[in-house]
Coordinates of C-alpha atoms in Angstrom, one line a residue:
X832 CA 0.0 0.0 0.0
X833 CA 1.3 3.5 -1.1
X834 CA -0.1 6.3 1.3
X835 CA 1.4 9.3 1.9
X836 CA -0.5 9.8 5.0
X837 CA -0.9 5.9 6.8
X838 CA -0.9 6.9 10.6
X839 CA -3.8 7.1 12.2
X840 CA -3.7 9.1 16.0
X841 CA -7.3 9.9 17.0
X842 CA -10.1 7.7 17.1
X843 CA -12.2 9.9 14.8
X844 CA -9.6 9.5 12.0
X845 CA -10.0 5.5 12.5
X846 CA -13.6 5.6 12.1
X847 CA -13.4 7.7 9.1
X848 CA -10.9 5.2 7.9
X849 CA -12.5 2.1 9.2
X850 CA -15.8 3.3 7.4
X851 CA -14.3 2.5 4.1
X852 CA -13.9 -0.9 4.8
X853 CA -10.1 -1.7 5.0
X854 CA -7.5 -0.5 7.7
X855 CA -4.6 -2.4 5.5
X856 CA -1.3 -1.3 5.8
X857 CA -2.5 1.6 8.3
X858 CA -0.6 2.5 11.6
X859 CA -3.4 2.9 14.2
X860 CA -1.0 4.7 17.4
X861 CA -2.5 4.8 20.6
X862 CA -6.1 4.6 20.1
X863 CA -8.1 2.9 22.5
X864 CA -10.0 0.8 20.8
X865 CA -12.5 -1.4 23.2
X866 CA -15.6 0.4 21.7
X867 CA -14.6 -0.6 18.0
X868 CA -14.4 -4.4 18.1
X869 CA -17.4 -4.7 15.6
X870 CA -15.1 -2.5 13.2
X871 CA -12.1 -4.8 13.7
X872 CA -14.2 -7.9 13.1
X873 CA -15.3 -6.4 9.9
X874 CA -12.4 -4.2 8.2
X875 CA -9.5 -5.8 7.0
X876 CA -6.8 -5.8 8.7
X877 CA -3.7 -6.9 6.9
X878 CA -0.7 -6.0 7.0
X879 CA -1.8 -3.0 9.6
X880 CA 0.3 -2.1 12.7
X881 CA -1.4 -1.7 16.3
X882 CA 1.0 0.4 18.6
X883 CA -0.6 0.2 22.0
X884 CA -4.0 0.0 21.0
X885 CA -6.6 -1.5 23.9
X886 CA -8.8 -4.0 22.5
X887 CA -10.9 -7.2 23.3
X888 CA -9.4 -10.4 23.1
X889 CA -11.9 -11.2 20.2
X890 CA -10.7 -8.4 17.9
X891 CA -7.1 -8.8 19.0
X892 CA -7.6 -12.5 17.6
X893 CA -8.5 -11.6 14.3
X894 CA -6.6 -8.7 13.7
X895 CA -3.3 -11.0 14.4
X896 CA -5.0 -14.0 12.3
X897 CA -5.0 -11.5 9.2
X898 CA -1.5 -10.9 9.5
X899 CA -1.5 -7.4 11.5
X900 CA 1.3 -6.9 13.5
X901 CA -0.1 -5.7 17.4
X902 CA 2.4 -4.2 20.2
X903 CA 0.4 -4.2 22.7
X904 CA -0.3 -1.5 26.2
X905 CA 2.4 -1.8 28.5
X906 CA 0.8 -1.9 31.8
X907 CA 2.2 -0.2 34.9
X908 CA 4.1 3.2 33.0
X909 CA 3.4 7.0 33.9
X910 CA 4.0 7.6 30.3
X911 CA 2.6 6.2 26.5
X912 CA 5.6 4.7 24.2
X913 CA 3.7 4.8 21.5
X914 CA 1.8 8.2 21.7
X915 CA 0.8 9.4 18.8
X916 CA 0.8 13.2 19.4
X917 CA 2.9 16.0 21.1
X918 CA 2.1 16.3 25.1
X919 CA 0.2 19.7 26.4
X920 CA 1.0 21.4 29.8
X921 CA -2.2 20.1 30.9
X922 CA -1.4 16.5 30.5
X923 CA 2.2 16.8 32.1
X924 CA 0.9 18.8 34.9
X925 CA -1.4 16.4 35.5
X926 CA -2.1 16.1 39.7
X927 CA -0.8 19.7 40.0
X928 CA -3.3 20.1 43.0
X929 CA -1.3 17.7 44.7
X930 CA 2.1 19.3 44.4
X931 CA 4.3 18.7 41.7
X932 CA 5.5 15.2 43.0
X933 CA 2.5 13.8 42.1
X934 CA 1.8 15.0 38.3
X935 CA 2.6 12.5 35.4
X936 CA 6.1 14.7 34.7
X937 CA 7.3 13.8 38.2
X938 CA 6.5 10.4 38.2
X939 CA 7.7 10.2 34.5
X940 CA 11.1 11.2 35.8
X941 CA 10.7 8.9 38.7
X942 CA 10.4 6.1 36.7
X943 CA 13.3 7.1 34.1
X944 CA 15.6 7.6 37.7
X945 CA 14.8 3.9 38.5
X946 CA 15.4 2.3 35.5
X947 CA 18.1 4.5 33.6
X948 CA 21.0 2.4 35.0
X949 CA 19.1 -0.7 35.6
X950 CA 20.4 -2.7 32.3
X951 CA 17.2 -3.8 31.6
X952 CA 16.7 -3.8 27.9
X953 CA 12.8 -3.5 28.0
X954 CA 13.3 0.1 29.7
X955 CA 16.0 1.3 27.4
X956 CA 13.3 -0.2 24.9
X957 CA 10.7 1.9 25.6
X958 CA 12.4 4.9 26.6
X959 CA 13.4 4.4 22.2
X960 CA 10.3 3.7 21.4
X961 CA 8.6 7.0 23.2
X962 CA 11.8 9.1 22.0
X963 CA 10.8 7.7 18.7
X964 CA 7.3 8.6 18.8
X965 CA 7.5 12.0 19.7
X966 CA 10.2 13.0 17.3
X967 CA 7.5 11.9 15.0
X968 CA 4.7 13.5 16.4
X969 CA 6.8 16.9 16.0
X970 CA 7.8 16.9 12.2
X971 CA 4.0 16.2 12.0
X972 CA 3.0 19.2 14.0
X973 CA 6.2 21.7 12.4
X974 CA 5.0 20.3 8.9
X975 CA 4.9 23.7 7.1
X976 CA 5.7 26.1 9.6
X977 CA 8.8 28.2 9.7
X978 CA 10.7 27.5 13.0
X979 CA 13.1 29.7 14.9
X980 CA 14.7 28.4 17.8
X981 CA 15.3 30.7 21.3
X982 CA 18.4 29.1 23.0
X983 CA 18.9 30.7 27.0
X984 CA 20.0 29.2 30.5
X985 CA 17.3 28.2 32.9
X986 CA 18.6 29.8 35.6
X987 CA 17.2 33.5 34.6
X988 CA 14.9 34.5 36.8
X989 CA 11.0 35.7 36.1
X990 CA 11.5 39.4 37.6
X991 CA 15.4 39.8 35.5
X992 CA 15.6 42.0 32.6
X993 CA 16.5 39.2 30.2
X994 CA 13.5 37.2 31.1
X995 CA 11.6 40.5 30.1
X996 CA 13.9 40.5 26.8
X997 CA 13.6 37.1 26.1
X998 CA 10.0 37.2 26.2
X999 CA 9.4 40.2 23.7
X1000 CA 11.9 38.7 21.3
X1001 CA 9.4 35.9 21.2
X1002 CA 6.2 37.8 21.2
X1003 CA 7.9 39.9 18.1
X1004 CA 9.2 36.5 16.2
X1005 CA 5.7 35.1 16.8
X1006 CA 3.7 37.9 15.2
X1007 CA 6.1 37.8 12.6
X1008 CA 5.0 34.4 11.5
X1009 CA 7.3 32.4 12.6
X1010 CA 7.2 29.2 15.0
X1011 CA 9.1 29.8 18.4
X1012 CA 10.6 26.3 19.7
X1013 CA 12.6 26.2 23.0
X1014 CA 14.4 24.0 25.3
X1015 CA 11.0 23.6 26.9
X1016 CA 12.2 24.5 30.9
X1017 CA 12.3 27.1 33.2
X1018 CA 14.4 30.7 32.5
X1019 CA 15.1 32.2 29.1
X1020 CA 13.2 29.1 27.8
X1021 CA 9.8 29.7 29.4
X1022 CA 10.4 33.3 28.7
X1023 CA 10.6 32.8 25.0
X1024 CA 6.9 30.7 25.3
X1025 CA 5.3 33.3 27.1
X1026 CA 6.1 36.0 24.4
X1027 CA 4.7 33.7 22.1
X1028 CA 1.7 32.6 24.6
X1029 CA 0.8 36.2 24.5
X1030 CA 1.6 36.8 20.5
X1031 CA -2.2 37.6 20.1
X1032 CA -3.1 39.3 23.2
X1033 CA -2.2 43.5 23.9
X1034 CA 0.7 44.4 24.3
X1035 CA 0.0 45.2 28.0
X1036 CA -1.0 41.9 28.8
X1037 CA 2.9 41.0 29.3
X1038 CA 4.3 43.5 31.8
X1039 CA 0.6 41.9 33.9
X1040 CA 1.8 38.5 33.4
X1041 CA 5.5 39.1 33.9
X1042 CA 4.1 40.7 37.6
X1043 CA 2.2 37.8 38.3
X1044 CA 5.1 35.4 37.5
X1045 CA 7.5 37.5 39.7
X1046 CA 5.4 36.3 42.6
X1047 CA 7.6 32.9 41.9
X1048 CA 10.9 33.8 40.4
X1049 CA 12.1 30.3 40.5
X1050 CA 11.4 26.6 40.0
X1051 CA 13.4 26.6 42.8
X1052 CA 12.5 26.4 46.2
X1053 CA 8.9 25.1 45.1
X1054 CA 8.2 23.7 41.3
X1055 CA 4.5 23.4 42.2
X1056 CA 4.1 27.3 43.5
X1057 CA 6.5 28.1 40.3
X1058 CA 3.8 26.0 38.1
X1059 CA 0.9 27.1 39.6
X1060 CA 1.4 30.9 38.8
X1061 CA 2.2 30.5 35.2
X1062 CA -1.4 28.2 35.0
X1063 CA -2.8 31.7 36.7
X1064 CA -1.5 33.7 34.0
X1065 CA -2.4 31.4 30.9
X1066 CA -6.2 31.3 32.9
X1067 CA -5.6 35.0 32.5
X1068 CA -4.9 34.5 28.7
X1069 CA -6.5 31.5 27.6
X1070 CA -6.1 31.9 24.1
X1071 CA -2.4 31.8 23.4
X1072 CA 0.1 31.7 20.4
X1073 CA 1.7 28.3 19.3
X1074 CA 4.6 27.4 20.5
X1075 CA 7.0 24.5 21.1
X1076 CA 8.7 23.4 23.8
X1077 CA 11.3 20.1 23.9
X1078 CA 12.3 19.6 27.3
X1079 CA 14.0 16.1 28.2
X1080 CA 13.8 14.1 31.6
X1081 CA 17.6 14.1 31.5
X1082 CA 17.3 17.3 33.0
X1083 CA 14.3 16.3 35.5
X1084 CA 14.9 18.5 37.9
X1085 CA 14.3 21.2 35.7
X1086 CA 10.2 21.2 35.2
X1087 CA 9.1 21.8 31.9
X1088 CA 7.6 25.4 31.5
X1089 CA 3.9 25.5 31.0
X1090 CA 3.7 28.4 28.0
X1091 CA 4.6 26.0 25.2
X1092 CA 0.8 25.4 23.4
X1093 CA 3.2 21.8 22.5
X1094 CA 5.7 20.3 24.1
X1095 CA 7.8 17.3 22.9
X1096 CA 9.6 15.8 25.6
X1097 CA 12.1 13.6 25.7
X1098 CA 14.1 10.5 27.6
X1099 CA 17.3 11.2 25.5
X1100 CA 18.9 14.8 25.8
X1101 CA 21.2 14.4 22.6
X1102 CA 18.4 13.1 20.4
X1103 CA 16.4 16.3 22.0
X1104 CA 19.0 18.7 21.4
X1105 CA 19.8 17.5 17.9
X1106 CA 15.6 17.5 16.6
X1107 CA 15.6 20.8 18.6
X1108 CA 18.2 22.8 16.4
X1109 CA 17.6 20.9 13.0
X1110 CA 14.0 21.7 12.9
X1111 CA 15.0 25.3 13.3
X1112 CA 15.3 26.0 9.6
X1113 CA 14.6 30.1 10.2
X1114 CA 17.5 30.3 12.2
X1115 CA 18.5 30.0 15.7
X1116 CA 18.7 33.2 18.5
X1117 CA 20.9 32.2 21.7
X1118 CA 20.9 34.2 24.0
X1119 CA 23.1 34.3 27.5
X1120 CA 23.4 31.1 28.9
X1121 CA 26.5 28.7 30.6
X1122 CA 27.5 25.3 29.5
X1123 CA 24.3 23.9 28.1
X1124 CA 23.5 26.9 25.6
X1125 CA 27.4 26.5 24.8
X1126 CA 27.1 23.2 23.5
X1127 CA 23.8 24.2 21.8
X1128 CA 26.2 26.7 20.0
X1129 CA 28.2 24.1 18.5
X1130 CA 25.4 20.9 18.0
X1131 CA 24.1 23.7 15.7
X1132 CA 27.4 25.3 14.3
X1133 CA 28.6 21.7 13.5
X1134 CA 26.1 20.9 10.8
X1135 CA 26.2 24.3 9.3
X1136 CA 30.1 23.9 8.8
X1137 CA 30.2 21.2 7.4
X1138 CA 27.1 22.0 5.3
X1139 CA 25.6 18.8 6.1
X1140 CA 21.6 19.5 6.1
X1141 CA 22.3 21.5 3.2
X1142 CA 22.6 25.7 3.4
X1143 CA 23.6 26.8 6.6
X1144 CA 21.2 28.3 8.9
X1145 CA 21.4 31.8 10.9
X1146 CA 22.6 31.9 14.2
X1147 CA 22.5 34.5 16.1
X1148 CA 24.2 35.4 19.5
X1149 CA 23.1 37.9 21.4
X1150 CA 25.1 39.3 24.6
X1151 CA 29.0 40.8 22.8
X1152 CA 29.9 41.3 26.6
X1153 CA 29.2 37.7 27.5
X1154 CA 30.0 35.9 24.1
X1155 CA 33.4 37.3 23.8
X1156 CA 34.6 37.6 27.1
X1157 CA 32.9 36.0 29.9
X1158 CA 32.5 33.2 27.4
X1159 CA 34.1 33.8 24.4
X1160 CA 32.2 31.8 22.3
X1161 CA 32.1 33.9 19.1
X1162 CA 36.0 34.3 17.9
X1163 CA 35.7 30.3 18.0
X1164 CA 32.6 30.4 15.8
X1165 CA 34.0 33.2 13.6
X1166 CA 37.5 30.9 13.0
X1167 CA 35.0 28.0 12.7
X1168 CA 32.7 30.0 10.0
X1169 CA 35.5 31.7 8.3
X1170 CA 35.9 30.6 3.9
X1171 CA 32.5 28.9 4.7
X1172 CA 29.0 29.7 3.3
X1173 CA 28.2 29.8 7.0
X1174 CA 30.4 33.1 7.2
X1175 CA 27.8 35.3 6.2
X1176 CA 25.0 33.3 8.4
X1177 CA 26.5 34.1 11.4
X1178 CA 25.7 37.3 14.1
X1179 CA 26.4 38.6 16.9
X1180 CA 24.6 41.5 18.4
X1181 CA 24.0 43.1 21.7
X1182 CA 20.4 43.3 22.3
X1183 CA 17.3 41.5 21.4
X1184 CA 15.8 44.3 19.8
X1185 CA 18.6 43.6 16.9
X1186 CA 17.6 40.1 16.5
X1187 CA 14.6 40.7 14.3
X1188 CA 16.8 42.6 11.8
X1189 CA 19.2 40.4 12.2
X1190 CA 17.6 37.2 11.2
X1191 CA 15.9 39.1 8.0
X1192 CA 19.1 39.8 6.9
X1193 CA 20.3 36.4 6.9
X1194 CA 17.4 35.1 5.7

């Protein structure tokens, strides 16, 4: 079977497929599917894949006896492997009443803590097999859309100048079309999703929320009071501007920010970092950060020396105080770039205000 589209994610797209008569050669992910045996019983069902799809023992009989292949739930995990779409705020938060131990984040990390070092195959398994599945789920929510990544350190705080910067950089790269993604946590990160959060609201409606988020500078001492004042200021603005954040449980004791309208999150950090900066095709903006935005610098200027996704794409560092001396990360870059196409793709400025120019220029 040729299809260009074969996945099916939502139980409404397998009853519009079922209804033809034939689910062969589809991928049904994650749809519960104990309401449907009468379908099953009916359809055929060659040479489709089940990924974690509940169903009764009658239909999971037949659908195997036509030749489908069926991975089945695995029973007892805080998380899906074989989710089919990106995760919300909402579903990570999950339990947030409680305190932050209890939501499905927590326990998520939890698990991965447990089992990270246990040389069990089956967890290394399905820690893949979720990676795998999200990294999926993004290309199919980016499909189309122009993405600019925001690089920062999570230890800015909400009331700092930068986290103010950070955040109208965003809110000005949102309305300008573009799709923000982020590291997904705390600091620069969640400032970069609230500019885009609040992409369609005023313009006032940021200095508001950035003084009800001071109220919790920090994930630290308390993730749950930290959580539960940026739910307060998306309840102020409901209706917020896409955004993506990719977070990783390899950092788990940094929470995943709760501005991101999607959020792909992920067990491995370098299979997060890489989808992170090669799905950035508008360019990337990094702004002040330590060792973690360093080597975000050079996951991303590695590719674009070496040409090896094609042309290079911007990147843009903003800080010249802090990338040339405190860190002097931009001579290296500039030896790296020079002779190369990705010369003339390179910037460094000293505000955010410059970065919109910036990136049109290199565009």
């Amino acid at each position: 079977m040729v299809n260009a589209d074969i996945e099916i994610e939502t139980l409404a797209e397998f009853d519009r497929v079922v209804s033809r008569g034939s689910l062969s050669g589809y991928r049904i992910q994650s749809v519960n599917l104990l309401d449907r045996t009468f379908a099953l019983l009916s359809a055929d069902t060659s040479h489709a894949v089940f990924l974690g799809c509940p169903m009764e023992p009658d239909a999971s009989v037949k659908v195997r006896a036509d030749g489908a292949l069926v991975f089945p739930p695995v029973p007892d995990l805080p998380f899906n492997p074989y989710r089919g779409l990106l995760y919300t705020a909402d579903e990570l938060f999950e339990g947030l009443s409680a305190g932050y131990e209890a939501t499905r984040d927590a326990e998520t990390y939890a698990w991965y803590q447990q089992t990270k070092a246990d040389g069990d195959v089956l967890s290394s398994m399905l820690r893949s097999l979720h990676d795998d599945a999200v990294s999926d789920a993004l290309d199919e929510h980016l499909a189309g859309a122009r993405v600019v990544g925001v690089m920062g350190g999570h230890a800015l705080a909400r009331g700092a100048d930068g986290y103010r910067g950070a955040a109208e950089l965003a809110r000005t790269l949102a309305r300008s079309g573009l799709t923000v993604a982020t590291g997904g946590g705390p600091g620069a990160m969640e400032a970069a999703n609230l500019g885009a959060h609040l992409a369609p609201a005023p313009d006032d409606a940021l200095p508001e929320a950035l003084e009800m988020l001071a109220k919790a500078p920090s994930f630290t001492p308390s993730v749950s009071d930290w959580a539960r004042t940026a739910f307060a200021v998306r309840d102020r603005w409901p209706d917020g501007g896409d955004s993506v954040g990719i977070p990783t449980w390899f950092y788990g004791h940094e929470p995943p920010n709760a501005f991101a309208s999607h959020i792909a999150k992920y067990f491995a950090n370098a299979t997060r970092e890489d989808g992170l900066l090669s799905r950035s095709d508008a360019g990337v903006v990094f702004l002040p950060g330590a060792a973690g935005t360093v080597q975000e610098v050079f996951d991303n200027a590695t590719p674009n020396h070496y040409a090896s996704r094609g042309e290079p794409t911007p990147m843009v560092l903003v800080g010249r105080t802090h990338w040339t001396e405190h860190l002097p990360v931009w001579p290296l870059l500039q030896a790296l770039a020079r002779g190369r196409a990705m010369e003339s793709r390179i910037a460094l400025v000293d505000s955010v205000e410059e970065v919109p120019a910036a990136l049109a220029a290199m565009g």
